[in-house]
Amino acid sequence: MIKTLELNNVGPSEHLSIDFGDRLTVFTGDNGLGKSFVLDVAWWMLTKEWASEMAMPSSLVSPDDTARSSKSVITGKFDSIASNDAVQEYVFQRLGQVWNCSPMADNSGNGRNSPSNAIVLYMKYDGTIAMYDPVKAEADAYSRRLLQEQVHNYSEMHVTFSKNTTRIYSQAELWNGVQKSRRQEFNGLIADWGDWQREGSFSYICLKKGMRHLSPKGEIFSIGNLRRVKADDSRKFPTIKSEFGKETPLIYASAGIRKIISLLYALTWAWNEHIELCEKYSMEPADKVILLIDEVEAHLHPQWQRSILKSLESVMGSLLTGHDVSTQLICTTHAPLVLASLEPIFDEREDVLYSFDVNRKTCEVELKKEEWIRRGSSAAWLTSPVFGLESDSSEQREDAIKEAKLAVRNRVSEEEARKVHKKLIAALHQADPFWSFWRTRAEKRGWNL
């Protein structure tokens, strides 16, 4: 598990310090303040490979000269392949444009620059999925050591090793597979799903359970028959069946369902691939799975938003049946309904909520660990300090009510009050509770509206 992350002179703020929850960590806040950036750095710290662009020091991406003389440092604490509670520190080297791992005093170099011992999956906001397996990481490290020995013994030999342990697939690649150098690197969802369904394998059982867990209340989806859809494509495509019995090929499913299906397939594939590799190499399976999701609510109807996090917990629980595996979920969200859905399951001993905000005095991005308070509804979350809105309604309603209250306070003329009244009619519903206040005050002021 990743436990801490500390960023100095890199990212949206001069300094950010994060203590991750053992089970669940949720980041929220306005756009552009660094939520996705934190997930990118957490992924890199766990896997030692970037899922997108490499993070750069603040002084290289901003004209601010104050940070040029300061070191840019990323420090993280997590369980690594080489050691438990490994603390690793990376300092940016300007000359080589790289993050260089430096020995830590409290770690004695143990586990230095080694990746995590957990399976890690990262779903980005655009549907791209990055997958990391510690077995592959160890196999790649072993191959590197063999090459280094060969280079050492034969001075005339020049060998480079550029294989990436991380597998990063766009949504199209995730569904259709990837072929490289006449080798099928990755079958993809359509091919694997069909094979698993025909075989009735454990993976297929996991998919069926996952569909049931991820379906929102009152809208149960199940797996339908394999169907050929296109005359010029001989493949048989997986389908999903609604509660009314209608079957829809996955390639024609909505964006929200495609996102859910992609995540379910990636989880199922990554775990079963890991088990196969462990059997092949006679290794013990990982005892940790870390799932990072950027904008967990993206494309999802509110009915799905209010159950997605609990459903993901259930999916991972059923997938890992028979194995003593702990799971950690780290996600970002803009949806108050997602936070409201956490109220029955949030545990302050294992879970944490952070919010990004801008300090209006210093103009600096700040990350605040929020005190967990049950607010009862998504509307209450909207008007809480986490989101900071004055009301849970439209801007027009909010502005009209402000103007009406000001008119009452200043005892404006009847003509001005009528102008305010017209704005209220345009912005407020007939049964809006503010009408009672407005009409009572108008009567006291003698306004004929």
Coordinates of C-alpha atoms in Angstrom, one line a residue:
M1 CA 0.0 0.0 0.0
I2 CA 1.1 3.6 -0.5
K3 CA 1.1 5.3 2.8
T4 CA 2.5 8.8 2.3
L5 CA 3.4 11.2 -0.5
E6 CA 5.3 14.5 -0.1
L7 CA 5.9 16.9 -2.9
N8 CA 8.2 19.9 -2.7
N9 CA 8.5 22.4 -5.5
V10 CA 6.7 20.1 -7.9
G11 CA 3.0 20.2 -9.0
P12 CA 0.3 22.8 -8.1
S13 CA 1.8 23.9 -4.8
E14 CA 5.1 24.6 -3.2
H15 CA 4.5 21.8 -0.7
L16 CA 1.9 19.0 -0.5
S17 CA 1.8 16.3 2.1
I18 CA -0.6 13.4 1.9
D19 CA -1.3 10.5 4.3
F20 CA -3.3 7.9 2.4
G21 CA -6.1 5.9 4.0
D22 CA -5.4 2.2 4.3
R23 CA -8.7 1.4 2.5
L24 CA -10.1 4.5 0.8
T25 CA -8.7 7.9 -0.1
V26 CA -11.0 10.5 -1.9
F27 CA -9.8 13.8 -3.4
T28 CA -12.2 16.5 -4.4
G29 CA -11.8 20.1 -5.4
D30 CA -12.1 22.5 -8.3
N31 CA -10.7 21.8 -11.8
G32 CA -7.0 22.4 -12.4
L33 CA -5.8 22.3 -8.8
G34 CA -3.9 19.0 -8.9
K35 CA -6.1 16.0 -8.2
S36 CA -5.1 14.1 -11.3
F37 CA -1.5 15.1 -10.8
V38 CA -1.5 13.5 -7.4
L39 CA -2.8 10.2 -8.9
D40 CA -0.1 10.4 -11.6
V41 CA 2.7 10.8 -9.0
A42 CA 1.2 8.1 -6.7
W43 CA 1.2 5.7 -9.7
W44 CA 4.8 6.6 -10.6
M45 CA 5.9 6.1 -7.0
L46 CA 4.4 2.7 -6.9
T47 CA 5.5 1.4 -10.3
K48 CA 8.5 3.6 -11.3
E49 CA 7.0 4.3 -14.7
W50 CA 4.9 7.3 -15.7
A51 CA 1.4 6.7 -17.0
S52 CA 1.5 10.0 -18.9
E53 CA 3.8 13.0 -19.0
M54 CA 6.6 13.0 -16.4
A55 CA 6.1 15.5 -13.6
M56 CA 8.4 18.5 -13.9
P57 CA 9.6 20.9 -11.2
S58 CA 7.5 24.1 -10.7
S59 CA 10.4 26.3 -11.8
L60 CA 10.4 24.6 -15.3
V61 CA 6.7 24.9 -15.9
S62 CA 6.1 28.3 -14.4
P63 CA 7.9 31.7 -14.8
D64 CA 8.1 32.1 -11.1
D65 CA 11.8 32.6 -10.2
T66 CA 11.5 32.0 -6.5
A67 CA 11.5 28.2 -6.9
R68 CA 14.6 28.1 -9.2
S69 CA 17.0 27.9 -6.3
S70 CA 15.0 25.3 -4.4
K71 CA 15.3 21.5 -4.8
S72 CA 12.4 19.7 -6.3
V73 CA 11.8 16.5 -4.2
I74 CA 9.2 13.7 -4.2
T75 CA 9.2 11.4 -1.2
G76 CA 6.9 8.4 -0.7
K77 CA 6.4 5.6 1.8
F78 CA 4.9 2.3 0.7
D79 CA 5.4 -1.5 0.7
S80 CA 8.0 -2.3 -1.9
I81 CA 9.2 -5.6 -3.4
A82 CA 12.5 -5.2 -1.4
S83 CA 11.1 -4.0 1.9
N84 CA 8.1 -3.2 4.0
D85 CA 7.6 0.5 4.7
A86 CA 10.2 1.5 2.2
V87 CA 10.8 5.3 2.1
Q88 CA 12.1 6.5 -1.2
E89 CA 13.2 10.1 -2.1
Y90 CA 13.6 11.4 -5.6
V91 CA 15.4 14.6 -6.4
F92 CA 15.1 16.2 -9.9
Q93 CA 18.3 16.4 -11.8
R94 CA 18.1 19.4 -14.2
L95 CA 21.0 18.4 -16.3
G96 CA 19.6 15.0 -17.2
Q97 CA 15.9 15.9 -16.8
V98 CA 15.3 12.9 -14.6
W99 CA 14.1 12.1 -11.1
N100 CA 17.1 10.5 -9.3
C101 CA 16.5 8.2 -6.3
S102 CA 18.6 9.1 -3.3
P103 CA 19.4 6.9 -0.3
M104 CA 17.3 7.7 2.8
A105 CA 18.9 7.8 6.2
D106 CA 16.0 5.9 7.9
N107 CA 15.9 3.3 5.1
S108 CA 19.7 2.5 4.8
G109 CA 19.2 2.1 1.1
N110 CA 16.9 -0.9 1.6
G111 CA 14.4 -1.2 -1.1
R112 CA 15.9 1.8 -2.9
N113 CA 14.2 2.5 -6.2
S114 CA 12.2 -0.7 -6.0
P115 CA 8.5 -0.7 -7.1
S116 CA 5.5 -1.8 -5.1
N117 CA 4.8 -5.4 -4.2
A118 CA 1.1 -4.8 -4.9
I119 CA -1.0 -5.2 -8.1
V120 CA -1.8 -1.6 -9.2
L121 CA -4.4 -0.5 -11.7
Y122 CA -5.0 3.1 -12.8
M123 CA -8.0 4.3 -14.8
K124 CA -7.5 7.8 -16.1
Y125 CA -10.2 10.3 -16.9
D126 CA -10.1 9.5 -20.7
G127 CA -10.6 5.7 -20.2
T128 CA -7.0 4.8 -20.5
I129 CA -6.0 2.0 -18.1
A130 CA -2.5 1.4 -16.8
M131 CA -1.8 -2.0 -15.2
Y132 CA 1.2 -3.1 -13.1
D133 CA 2.1 -6.6 -11.9
P134 CA 4.8 -7.2 -9.3
V135 CA 5.6 -10.6 -10.8
K136 CA 6.4 -9.0 -14.1
A137 CA 8.4 -6.3 -12.3
E138 CA 10.6 -9.0 -10.6
A139 CA 11.0 -10.9 -13.9
D140 CA 12.1 -7.7 -15.7
A141 CA 14.5 -6.9 -12.9
Y142 CA 16.0 -10.4 -13.2
S143 CA 16.5 -9.9 -16.9
R144 CA 18.2 -6.6 -16.4
R145 CA 20.6 -8.2 -13.9
L146 CA 21.5 -11.0 -16.4
L147 CA 22.2 -8.5 -19.1
Q148 CA 24.4 -6.4 -16.7
E149 CA 26.4 -9.6 -15.9
Q150 CA 26.9 -10.3 -19.6
V151 CA 28.0 -6.8 -20.3
H152 CA 30.4 -7.0 -17.4
N153 CA 31.9 -10.3 -18.6
Y154 CA 32.1 -9.3 -22.2
S155 CA 33.4 -5.8 -22.6
E156 CA 32.7 -5.7 -26.3
M157 CA 29.0 -6.5 -25.8
H158 CA 26.6 -3.5 -25.9
V159 CA 23.0 -4.3 -24.8
T160 CA 20.1 -2.1 -23.9
F161 CA 17.0 -3.2 -22.0
S162 CA 14.0 -0.9 -22.7
K163 CA 11.1 -3.2 -21.8
N164 CA 8.4 -1.5 -19.7
T165 CA 6.8 -3.5 -16.9
T166 CA 3.7 -1.2 -16.9
R167 CA 1.1 -1.9 -19.5
I168 CA -0.9 1.2 -20.6
Y169 CA -3.9 0.8 -23.0
S170 CA -6.3 3.2 -24.4
Q171 CA -9.9 2.2 -24.2
A172 CA -9.8 1.1 -27.9
E173 CA -6.7 -1.1 -27.2
L174 CA -8.3 -2.4 -24.0
W175 CA -11.3 -3.6 -26.0
N176 CA -9.6 -4.8 -29.2
G177 CA -6.2 -6.0 -28.0
V178 CA -2.7 -5.1 -29.0
Q179 CA -0.4 -6.9 -31.5
K180 CA 3.3 -6.1 -31.7
S181 CA 6.0 -7.6 -33.9
R182 CA 3.7 -10.5 -35.0
R183 CA 3.0 -11.3 -31.3
Q184 CA -0.3 -10.9 -29.6
E185 CA 0.7 -8.8 -26.6
F186 CA -2.8 -8.4 -25.3
N187 CA -6.1 -10.1 -26.4
G188 CA -8.4 -7.4 -25.3
L189 CA -11.9 -7.4 -23.7
I190 CA -13.9 -8.6 -26.7
A191 CA -11.7 -11.7 -27.3
D192 CA -11.1 -12.5 -23.7
W193 CA -14.7 -12.1 -22.6
G194 CA -15.9 -14.4 -25.4
D195 CA -13.3 -17.1 -24.5
W196 CA -14.1 -16.9 -20.8
Q197 CA -17.9 -17.1 -21.5
R198 CA -17.5 -20.1 -23.8
E199 CA -15.3 -21.9 -21.3
G200 CA -17.4 -20.9 -18.3
S201 CA -14.1 -20.1 -16.5
F202 CA -13.5 -18.5 -13.1
S203 CA -12.9 -15.2 -14.9
Y204 CA -16.4 -15.5 -16.4
I205 CA -17.9 -16.2 -13.0
C206 CA -16.1 -13.1 -11.7
L207 CA -17.5 -11.0 -14.6
K208 CA -21.1 -12.2 -13.8
K209 CA -20.7 -11.4 -10.1
G210 CA -19.1 -8.0 -11.0
M211 CA -22.0 -7.1 -13.3
R212 CA -24.4 -7.8 -10.5
H213 CA -22.4 -5.8 -8.0
L214 CA -22.0 -2.8 -10.3
S215 CA -25.6 -2.6 -11.4
P216 CA -27.4 0.2 -9.7
K217 CA -30.4 -0.6 -7.5
G218 CA -33.5 -1.2 -9.6
E219 CA -31.6 -1.5 -12.9
I220 CA -29.9 -5.0 -12.8
F221 CA -27.7 -5.9 -15.8
S222 CA -26.5 -9.4 -16.6
I223 CA -24.4 -11.0 -19.3
G224 CA -26.2 -11.9 -22.5
N225 CA -25.3 -14.2 -25.4
L226 CA -22.3 -13.7 -27.7
R227 CA -23.5 -12.2 -31.0
R228 CA -22.1 -11.5 -34.4
V229 CA -22.9 -7.9 -35.2
K230 CA -21.2 -6.8 -38.4
A231 CA -21.1 -8.6 -41.8
D232 CA -17.5 -7.7 -42.3
D233 CA -16.3 -8.7 -38.8
S234 CA -16.5 -12.4 -37.9
R235 CA -16.0 -11.8 -34.2
K236 CA -18.9 -12.6 -31.8
F237 CA -19.3 -9.7 -29.4
P238 CA -20.3 -9.9 -25.7
T239 CA -23.7 -8.4 -24.9
I240 CA -25.3 -7.2 -21.7
K241 CA -28.9 -8.0 -20.8
S242 CA -31.2 -5.5 -19.1
E243 CA -33.8 -6.5 -16.6
F244 CA -36.4 -6.5 -19.4
G245 CA -34.4 -9.1 -21.3
K246 CA -33.1 -6.8 -24.1
E247 CA -29.5 -7.7 -25.2
T248 CA -27.2 -4.9 -26.3
P249 CA -23.7 -5.6 -27.8
L250 CA -21.0 -4.0 -25.6
I251 CA -19.7 -2.0 -28.5
Y252 CA -23.0 -0.1 -28.6
A253 CA -23.4 0.4 -24.9
S254 CA -23.5 3.9 -23.4
A255 CA -20.3 5.7 -22.3
G256 CA -21.1 5.1 -18.7
I257 CA -21.6 1.4 -19.1
R258 CA -18.5 1.1 -21.3
K259 CA -16.5 2.7 -18.5
I260 CA -17.9 0.3 -15.9
I261 CA -17.3 -2.7 -18.2
S262 CA -13.7 -1.6 -18.9
L263 CA -12.9 -1.3 -15.2
L264 CA -14.5 -4.7 -14.4
Y265 CA -12.6 -6.4 -17.2
A266 CA -9.3 -4.8 -16.3
L267 CA -9.7 -5.9 -12.6
T268 CA -10.6 -9.4 -13.6
W269 CA -7.9 -9.7 -16.3
A270 CA -5.1 -8.3 -14.0
W271 CA -5.9 -10.6 -11.1
N272 CA -6.2 -13.8 -13.2
E273 CA -3.1 -12.9 -15.2
H274 CA -1.2 -12.5 -11.9
I275 CA -2.4 -15.8 -10.6
E276 CA -1.3 -17.5 -13.8
L277 CA 2.1 -15.9 -13.6
C278 CA 2.5 -16.9 -10.0
E279 CA 1.8 -20.5 -10.9
K280 CA 4.2 -20.4 -13.9
Y281 CA 7.1 -19.0 -11.8
S282 CA 6.2 -20.8 -8.5
M283 CA 5.7 -17.5 -6.7
E284 CA 3.3 -16.5 -3.9
P285 CA 0.4 -14.2 -5.1
A286 CA 0.4 -10.6 -4.1
D287 CA -1.5 -9.8 -0.9
K288 CA -2.4 -6.2 -1.9
V289 CA -4.3 -4.6 -4.8
I290 CA -4.3 -0.8 -5.3
L291 CA -6.9 0.8 -7.6
L292 CA -6.6 4.4 -8.7
I293 CA -9.5 6.1 -10.5
D294 CA -9.6 9.6 -11.8
E295 CA -13.1 11.2 -11.9
V296 CA -14.8 8.1 -10.6
E297 CA -18.2 9.5 -11.5
A298 CA -17.4 10.4 -15.2
H299 CA -20.2 9.4 -17.6
L300 CA -22.2 7.9 -14.8
H301 CA -25.9 8.6 -14.2
P302 CA -26.6 9.7 -10.5
Q303 CA -28.2 6.2 -10.0
W304 CA -24.7 4.7 -10.7
Q305 CA -22.8 7.5 -8.9
R306 CA -24.4 6.8 -5.6
S307 CA -23.4 3.1 -5.6
I308 CA -20.1 3.0 -7.5
L309 CA -17.6 3.0 -4.6
K310 CA -19.5 0.5 -2.6
S311 CA -19.9 -1.6 -5.7
L312 CA -16.2 -1.6 -6.5
E313 CA -15.5 -2.7 -3.0
S314 CA -17.9 -5.7 -3.5
V315 CA -16.3 -6.5 -6.9
M316 CA -12.8 -6.7 -5.5
G317 CA -14.1 -8.7 -2.5
S318 CA -15.7 -11.4 -4.8
L319 CA -12.7 -11.4 -7.2
L320 CA -10.2 -12.1 -4.4
T321 CA -12.3 -14.8 -2.8
G322 CA -10.0 -17.5 -1.3
H323 CA -7.0 -15.1 -1.1
D324 CA -6.0 -13.0 1.9
V325 CA -5.7 -9.8 0.0
S326 CA -6.1 -6.2 1.3
T327 CA -7.3 -3.5 -1.1
Q328 CA -6.7 0.2 -1.3
L329 CA -8.9 2.5 -3.5
I330 CA -7.7 6.0 -4.3
C331 CA -9.9 8.2 -6.4
T332 CA -10.9 11.8 -7.4
T333 CA -14.4 13.1 -7.7
H334 CA -16.4 16.3 -8.4
A335 CA -19.7 14.7 -7.5
P336 CA -21.4 15.4 -4.1
L337 CA -23.6 12.3 -4.7
V338 CA -20.4 10.1 -4.5
L339 CA -19.5 11.6 -1.1
A340 CA -23.1 11.2 0.1
S341 CA -23.0 7.6 -0.9
L342 CA -19.9 7.1 1.4
E343 CA -21.8 8.0 4.6
P344 CA -22.9 4.4 5.5
I345 CA -19.5 2.9 4.8
F346 CA -16.9 5.6 5.7
D347 CA -14.5 4.5 8.5
E348 CA -12.3 7.2 9.8
R349 CA -9.7 4.6 10.9
E350 CA -9.2 3.4 7.3
D351 CA -10.6 6.2 5.1
V352 CA -9.7 9.8 4.4
L353 CA -11.2 12.7 2.4
Y354 CA -9.0 15.5 1.0
S355 CA -10.1 18.7 -0.7
F356 CA -8.1 21.0 -2.9
D357 CA -8.7 24.7 -2.7
V358 CA -7.0 28.1 -3.5
N359 CA -6.0 30.4 -0.6
R360 CA -7.4 33.7 -1.8
K361 CA -4.8 35.7 0.2
T362 CA -1.6 33.8 -1.0
C363 CA -3.1 32.5 -4.3
E364 CA -1.5 29.1 -3.4
V365 CA -3.2 25.8 -3.9
E366 CA -3.8 24.1 -0.5
L367 CA -4.7 20.5 0.3
K368 CA -6.9 20.0 3.4
K369 CA -7.7 16.8 5.1
E370 CA -11.4 17.2 5.8
E371 CA -13.0 16.2 9.1
W372 CA -15.6 13.5 8.2
I373 CA -19.1 14.7 8.9
R374 CA -22.3 13.0 7.8
R375 CA -24.3 15.6 6.0
G376 CA -27.3 13.5 5.0
S377 CA -27.8 14.5 1.3
S378 CA -25.9 15.5 -1.8
A379 CA -27.4 19.0 -1.5
A380 CA -25.9 19.3 2.0
W381 CA -22.5 18.2 0.6
L382 CA -22.8 20.9 -2.1
T383 CA -23.2 23.7 0.4
S384 CA -20.6 22.2 2.8
P385 CA -17.0 23.6 3.0
V386 CA -15.9 20.7 0.8
F387 CA -17.6 22.2 -2.3
G388 CA -18.2 25.7 -0.9
L389 CA -21.4 26.7 -2.8
E390 CA -23.8 29.1 -1.2
S391 CA -26.8 27.1 -2.4
D392 CA -27.6 23.9 -4.1
S393 CA -29.6 25.6 -6.9
S394 CA -28.8 27.6 -10.1
E395 CA -26.7 30.8 -10.1
Q396 CA -29.8 32.7 -11.3
R397 CA -31.8 31.7 -8.3
E398 CA -29.0 32.5 -6.0
D399 CA -28.5 35.9 -7.5
A400 CA -32.2 36.7 -7.5
I401 CA -32.6 35.8 -3.9
K402 CA -29.6 37.9 -2.9
E403 CA -31.1 40.9 -4.8
A404 CA -34.5 40.4 -3.2
K405 CA -33.1 40.3 0.4
L406 CA -31.1 43.4 -0.4
A407 CA -34.2 45.1 -1.6
V408 CA -36.1 44.3 1.6
R409 CA -33.2 45.5 3.7
N410 CA -32.9 48.8 1.8
R411 CA -36.6 49.4 1.6
V412 CA -36.5 50.1 -2.1
S413 CA -39.3 51.7 -4.0
E414 CA -42.3 49.7 -5.3
E415 CA -41.1 50.1 -8.9
E416 CA -37.7 48.6 -8.0
A417 CA -39.3 45.9 -6.1
R418 CA -41.4 44.9 -9.1
K419 CA -38.2 44.5 -11.2
V420 CA -36.8 42.2 -8.5
H421 CA -40.1 40.3 -8.5
K422 CA -39.8 39.6 -12.2
K423 CA -36.3 38.2 -11.7
L424 CA -37.7 35.9 -8.9
I425 CA -40.4 34.7 -11.2
A426 CA -37.9 33.8 -13.9
A427 CA -35.5 32.0 -11.5
L428 CA -37.7 30.4 -8.8
H429 CA -40.1 27.4 -8.9
Q430 CA -43.7 28.1 -7.9
A431 CA -43.3 26.1 -4.7
D432 CA -39.9 27.6 -3.8
P433 CA -39.8 28.2 0.0
F434 CA -38.4 31.7 -0.6
W435 CA -41.7 32.9 -1.9
S436 CA -43.2 32.9 1.6
F437 CA -40.4 35.2 2.9
W438 CA -40.7 37.5 -0.1
R439 CA -44.5 37.9 -0.1
T440 CA -44.6 38.5 3.6
R441 CA -42.0 41.2 3.4
A442 CA -43.6 42.8 0.4
E443 CA -46.9 43.0 2.3
K444 CA -45.2 44.7 5.2
R445 CA -43.5 47.2 2.9
G446 CA -46.8 47.9 1.2
W447 CA -45.5 46.9 -2.3
N448 CA -48.3 46.0 -4.8
L449 CA -46.5 43.3 -6.8

